[in-house]
């Protein structure tokens, strides 16, 4: 069974699987070579050192490999590290990815099914066709089920993109009829397509980071390319419709300073922007609170991107009034 | 029957009721005094001139009075004006306010009832009590049913504040459960209370403008005062609860540059801000399109506050695919 | 011969060709219908009125038609207008477009040839091929030779896009070697391709304005689509190269607030941005000075987009020192 | 021969010259005084400790002195330091400044000659005279050859100001004729004079930092004073010409937020600003890449002032197409 | 006696002196030439027309001349204009400047004396000397007594610069001792010198506008040049002192976006900035209220530079409590 | 007698009182529990460790208690810590608060008396009464005498709020008459009331930080509530007067980006804002210089909130001219 890094205690024996995040060699005072590793799993990172047969062992695995490690946890300069007695490479099939990477807590296949179901609400033929072309694209679906929705701000875990897309599509489905005159099919299709460029913007095989394309072009452009590519496969897809679909993607960040080259100019684009922003922000805060709201505290740590702290008292009992107030109230209203 | 200003044509006789918006006197080339009026109704404004017995007639009505006017429409320097033969003051009971002021198109009493019903979903005793105290305050309810939600940006017509509040409360009621861990009672109460300071911020007896208090203090402060006043009437209202309710009001504009002295710091405040902003923006655009989207045009005029135009082609037929595409599609998906 | 609007004087006879920019009808005090036209040519606009046989004449031409007009210039409310005695539609082949639209003062074919010559400096095969595909695309070339580079800020006249592109390509060609380590082929190709989306962003058949696609998507996206389309025709075009080419297009405005979704991240993108901005700014000022530097004045009118006036004394004689100073100087340096 | 700090290895003997950057004394656990030094050279910094005869040795040198050090490199808390056995002050004549300070890689005298040659292109007598007065001012020339162009952003090494000035003057000389109507003499003189206040703004005898005057007044003001001082020596220097020269200096940062009290208002000032900015930015990035682009990496570290990373793959082979593509292309174009 | 423009009434005879602000000629429908003048005095502007002997009369005066005009006020297109029967040039000695230009309401010589007296509080020899050099400079003093402090924002009338400088010097003199450790001599000298560049930045012989130097260099730079010029006349003026004096001038606008190339970095500079800003703002508002607070209104017009309206109810009686409250209060406190 | 933390030296015995700022337990390599404390006093913080009887001693005191500590100062990883031999809880009555917290250096009671005296200059009955109500509110006065004026920027020490309020009231009292037409009573009352919400915004029993209310509502809202509460106790307090008083509080930060929901719209509000800002800024700089201007240095450290350093040479001798200059000067002026 996997022993997680945050469970390791001083002077204990360690026998578990880890991901090799860094691998460097050094010279000990004795003049012998040693290996310095940064090992990681879902729960954190720990240093590991190989003092014996370092040169030989160094050949047997590389950075980004999974390894089985046996050794002992010792304290060095107030931090734990593992003196490694034995190390060997593991195949990816031997490990459980969720031990190593943050993943959505929801079932991916169920989420995908729910999203496809919502997509079926889209009745405009060519829009419905457009969505189908994506579901039929196996390579796309594989990445779409795995990708996170951002590097760190919100839904930044495997499956996060799907989770965010589904949540937004649900919000859109539930509220699209609240205002008259909006094209609900357009809005739904937009919600499903809006962030799909993130499957290319980010790289997420070992850790979540931006790809070269992601940094140089960004997910809005990368998403437009994928959509353009599908539209080209639909004969006589109306140019005007393609234009407003692309405008939804292009403008969903709302403003140039948030990365949208165009502000939302249609009612659908305005609504999509607000609901997308709402979903990203709420998830971003909730994800942040999980890690940065100390046990029992009312205030989170400072969130550097949102430039503020959040107030989240864990219990809301004060909201309950004592009995006598409740009575006064009931009398008062009658 | 009321003849509206936008229906008046050159050289026609006029016999209708108007609101006196300005009243000044001048000297004609003949040396005689004349009266120059700005007359208005719901559809626009027109100038009126009284050349005969101006001094006498001037005594019989004041600015902001309703008057019955008989005369003839003539063109002067390319604009229409009315040469007034007869004018007399009307009592407010003789006129139909909706002929003179923009009003919500929805039924005010029904909207209020819907809002009160939503308010009953709030089960936390002291929050429920707080809302009741407002419904029991007749003077408040009268103003709340009449007030607009802004001078010009959104819901800027009589009854607009109620319409906006109801729309937001519906959005909140429908979506509050979408995310876990939010206090739905707090969110609902916040949506109902968030803008009520606008009943004092604006003056709206004859035309919509800011009151002195509105300009100097603003609706956020004025609303907080009214809420504080009611809370004081509820014994043992928990101080912490009062604090988070007030924070919702204080932060609902989202950022200091939009007039909120505090950014939203609770999940409820974040969600309320986004949904409020969404509702104001969508209504603001729809209201603008009514007046500033020329018949048959796809692009609205430039909106100076939003700093953009909006794209709103009146028909969406291009969205429909020709038959053969639809067929291809159906075949394609099977 | 064409009589230009700015040459028309009060009480003179007019017999010339114009473009119909607006056409509305009205009722004269006599009860007869009349036609009110806005007529334009390269030099300005003037109102025209048809008082006789208005209904019949109204059938014979439409807005955006060219017409031959005979009549007399009269002054009405301190502005000139033409009382039109005769009007008839002209075929486009009868008029000289440059009488009606601002055009580049340079020879379009020569500019195109110069640009194609510069393009031949690009030796990287697939980049060279990419440029060729554009030159081989007749519909593209036609629009590219006609399009302006902007609605009003710089090179905002027919042929302006080509003029700006050539000027930038010359700057790039001349300076690309000034710094070591830049890929000159990439830089040259980028300079030629950077603004080509403007052929779709703007509409410029009768007057220069934005197209629907231009407003909703913008020339950066529209240009990327055209480039993507050509790249798809080149087998095995390296993905990395496509990526940096697209990055050049995407980032050439330099910053998000200037409409670039990505900041320049390569040395080539940085250089392209500065030289593009320089060329646009200098032309923009020179174009503005032509119209807004009163004869003999040293200061231009206020430029609302640049938010400043420009200092451009027409003569620079003060730069010449009087003889005696020059002598002193010569002595002084020896 | 100089052993550089970055070459020192654990347990090796050290015998080399260094600059004393800090010098403090402490008490060892034994109760004896010891000296703690921060030693530096061009390649970095290292700590040195003197445990024996610390008091006596402390008298023999001061901070900012060059010293010859003999001792042994040891590791303390994972960082190297030198246990110093012997230390003695060196005269400045004994050291080679380039061992200690970053310097331009180009020949200073050659650069100066090139700049003076360009200056001779300026034919307007009093501008030519103004430039001569600077070349004739030995104290000025000495500082001008040594000064860096900034503390850290671009050309931030000895000789950097001259290098930047020459590069800009070359750009100006090469491009001044690209647009009609610009005064090339003014532009050339401006490029040569634009940053000369930096000889006073920065202090750069031991390390590059701001002088008091530099912080309180800035190089724009300090440069204007020096120019004003020379102009006063030229009888009848035209006041208008002085005004536009000073405007060039004053506005060359382009905007108030970049430190220019006036925006460029002449065509010359606009062009100078863009080319100056281009040269500073390109050099700034190239200088940054040297230190912050890890071997083999495609992405630089994050540049805190530019607020971005840069993409600079070291090889551009992907730009080369495989043979078959190249052939296809050749065939395609014929 | 002068009849002011705002006193002229329709159909009255006019016989008064005016300043010729514009002078253009036109052709009447009769074919005869006529002259169209814009005439001004302190109270406003009015159009004048000369229908008879226009050509001859046109020779006798120029724009910017003072003229005596006889004629009749008539109404044309709802605005008054003067049909001029006779016009002749006046010498400047015949007119009273205060009839034509806005001037300070305070006695200029008295203000100057007060300022010189305050300057005498400066005891540091070279600062005292510096101030004396200005008082001894007759040409400077003449302009300093006449110049306005701005074109339109504050103290924008003849003598305004002196009035503002004196007001600021008084504020500084009164408050300099409020905080410990500030150099009061420096602060006083700074307050007296801070804006003196405005005598060159503005032109104010006929109307207040910017000079060429003012636009291209600005009063901060122009003031520094004048101060530098005087400092050069004081042998051994300490360089450090010159530096902090110049820093006061340079930084007194507080921030780059308000035109200061350097932020205040000394306590004296910080204090000077705040008091200067206070004095400019209060005067600016009071000056604005004089013209833009309608009689009896509580709210001023919208101030476009300050981007707001001001609340200034003319009476403050509501501040007085009715007697009984006052009594309650007195009892309450005892 | 208190031994302060900054006086403790390595290997000395320690016997002094401290505040327990943190208290955590750990396991030593021996397997025994130990206690790790963070101890503080006015002069700084130091770590303390209890190795013996840690469990037993841990019961005898808590975080935020004052304790008497006996032990020995040792160096661990280059920092001092105390090996604690004995520790015991102290009563608050045994300690001198000023040993532990930064306090104003001025006498609190004297400052309060001065402020109450200034308040007596307010003659408008209800304003005078309003101020009295605060002085009569013992709980308020207690907090008002203790509260700091901010967490860290200015007057951030016990008694700082009173010190700042008095300083501002003195400035207002001294300058209120400088401009005509300002209501001095209103201005004075505003200066006294402007920041009183800070007694609730901050918590300052053990260290200065924001309270929950402070973060969620801010001192402007909290102050308005307290003022509203007192006004309610004054019968017939004029609504208009309450409005302008509240506007003063609401707008005193000057702009939305500085936390004021409304800009100052009355002359009194404008003046109050400037003088408040001046007082906060000067104190903020002086307080910063005390800690961050190294002995003998001319430049302070970088102030992260003000985003600059300050120039404050400790001696100003350079201001004195040598004798001969002084003489020249005297002669020169006569």
PDB file of N, CA and C in Angstrom, chain E residues 118-142:
ATOM      1  N   UNK E 118       7.507  87.214   3.704  1.00  0.00           N
ATOM      2  CA  UNK E 118       7.628  85.806   4.099  1.00  0.00           C
ATOM      3  C   UNK E 118       8.986  85.261   3.696  1.00  0.00           C
ATOM      4  N   UNK E 119       9.440  85.668   2.510  1.00  0.00           N
ATOM      5  CA  UNK E 119      10.741  85.200   2.034  1.00  0.00           C
ATOM      6  C   UNK E 119      11.852  85.579   2.998  1.00  0.00           C
ATOM      7  N   UNK E 120      11.652  86.683   3.701  1.00  0.00           N
ATOM      8  CA  UNK E 120      12.685  87.118   4.644  1.00  0.00           C
ATOM      9  C   UNK E 120      12.799  86.193   5.851  1.00  0.00           C
ATOM     10  N   UNK E 121      11.806  85.346   6.045  1.00  0.00           N
ATOM     11  CA  UNK E 121      11.916  84.365   7.133  1.00  0.00           C
ATOM     12  C   UNK E 121      12.971  83.310   6.823  1.00  0.00           C
ATOM     13  N   UNK E 122      13.355  83.225   5.567  1.00  0.00           N
ATOM     14  CA  UNK E 122      14.369  82.245   5.177  1.00  0.00           C
ATOM     15  C   UNK E 122      15.740  82.770   5.597  1.00  0.00           C
ATOM     16  N   UNK E 123      16.375  82.084   6.550  1.00  0.00           N
ATOM     17  CA  UNK E 123      17.623  82.599   7.099  1.00  0.00           C
ATOM     18  C   UNK E 123      18.868  81.937   6.502  1.00  0.00           C
ATOM     19  N   UNK E 124      18.734  80.738   5.969  1.00  0.00           N
ATOM     20  CA  UNK E 124      19.897  80.088   5.354  1.00  0.00           C
ATOM     21  C   UNK E 124      20.438  81.036   4.286  1.00  0.00           C
ATOM     22  N   UNK E 125      21.698  81.463   4.433  1.00  0.00           N
ATOM     23  CA  UNK E 125      22.192  82.548   3.577  1.00  0.00           C
ATOM     24  C   UNK E 125      21.970  82.339   2.082  1.00  0.00           C
ATOM     25  N   UNK E 126      22.386  81.214   1.582  1.00  0.00           N
ATOM     26  CA  UNK E 126      22.317  81.102   0.120  1.00  0.00           C
ATOM     27  C   UNK E 126      20.889  80.965  -0.389  1.00  0.00           C
ATOM     28  N   UNK E 127      19.987  80.418   0.440  1.00  0.00           N
ATOM     29  CA  UNK E 127      18.588  80.372   0.011  1.00  0.00           C
ATOM     30  C   UNK E 127      17.992  81.767   0.020  1.00  0.00           C
ATOM     31  N   UNK E 128      18.309  82.505   1.067  1.00  0.00           N
ATOM     32  CA  UNK E 128      17.854  83.889   1.146  1.00  0.00           C
ATOM     33  C   UNK E 128      18.376  84.672  -0.062  1.00  0.00           C
ATOM     34  N   UNK E 129      19.645  84.426  -0.368  1.00  0.00           N
ATOM     35  CA  UNK E 129      20.274  85.107  -1.514  1.00  0.00           C
ATOM     36  C   UNK E 129      19.563  84.733  -2.816  1.00  0.00           C
ATOM     37  N   UNK E 130      19.234  83.457  -2.949  1.00  0.00           N
ATOM     38  CA  UNK E 130      18.568  82.985  -4.155  1.00  0.00           C
ATOM     39  C   UNK E 130      17.247  83.723  -4.356  1.00  0.00           C
ATOM     40  N   UNK E 131      16.487  83.840  -3.293  1.00  0.00           N
ATOM     41  CA  UNK E 131      15.204  84.529  -3.395  1.00  0.00           C
ATOM     42  C   UNK E 131      15.419  86.004  -3.753  1.00  0.00           C
ATOM     43  N   UNK E 132      16.430  86.630  -3.099  1.00  0.00           N
ATOM     44  CA  UNK E 132      16.724  88.033  -3.418  1.00  0.00           C
ATOM     45  C   UNK E 132      17.019  88.233  -4.901  1.00  0.00           C
ATOM     46  N   UNK E 133      17.769  87.289  -5.472  1.00  0.00           N
ATOM     47  CA  UNK E 133      18.115  87.443  -6.885  1.00  0.00           C
ATOM     48  C   UNK E 133      16.865  87.518  -7.757  1.00  0.00           C
ATOM     49  N   UNK E 134      15.836  86.797  -7.332  1.00  0.00           N
ATOM     50  CA  UNK E 134      14.597  86.887  -8.108  1.00  0.00           C
ATOM     51  C   UNK E 134      13.925  88.247  -7.916  1.00  0.00           C
ATOM     52  N   UNK E 135      13.868  88.701  -6.665  1.00  0.00           N
ATOM     53  CA  UNK E 135      13.216  90.007  -6.441  1.00  0.00           C
ATOM     54  C   UNK E 135      13.946  91.121  -7.172  1.00  0.00           C
ATOM     55  N   UNK E 136      15.292  90.946  -7.321  1.00  0.00           N
ATOM     56  CA  UNK E 136      16.092  91.978  -7.971  1.00  0.00           C
ATOM     57  C   UNK E 136      15.966  91.948  -9.496  1.00  0.00           C
ATOM     58  N   UNK E 137      15.344  90.914 -10.002  1.00  0.00           N
ATOM     59  CA  UNK E 137      15.243  90.728 -11.455  1.00  0.00           C
ATOM     60  C   UNK E 137      13.925  91.332 -11.939  1.00  0.00           C
ATOM     61  N   UNK E 138      14.017  92.583 -12.392  1.00  0.00           N
ATOM     62  CA  UNK E 138      12.804  93.336 -12.734  1.00  0.00           C
ATOM     63  C   UNK E 138      11.926  92.661 -13.775  1.00  0.00           C
ATOM     64  N   UNK E 139      12.567  92.130 -14.799  1.00  0.00           N
ATOM     65  CA  UNK E 139      11.778  91.490 -15.857  1.00  0.00           C
ATOM     66  C   UNK E 139      11.007  90.310 -15.294  1.00  0.00           C
ATOM     67  N   UNK E 140      11.689  89.563 -14.410  1.00  0.00           N
ATOM     68  CA  UNK E 140      11.015  88.447 -13.774  1.00  0.00           C
ATOM     69  C   UNK E 140       9.823  88.936 -12.951  1.00  0.00           C
ATOM     70  N   UNK E 141      10.061  89.924 -12.102  1.00  0.00           N
ATOM     71  CA  UNK E 141       9.010  90.396 -11.197  1.00  0.00           C
ATOM     72  C   UNK E 141       7.801  90.889 -11.991  1.00  0.00           C
ATOM     73  N   UNK E 142       8.049  91.577 -13.098  1.00  0.00           N
ATOM     74  CA  UNK E 142       6.925  92.048 -13.916  1.00  0.00           C
ATOM     75  C   UNK E 142       6.045  90.887 -14.385  1.00  0.00           C
TER      76      UNK E 142
END
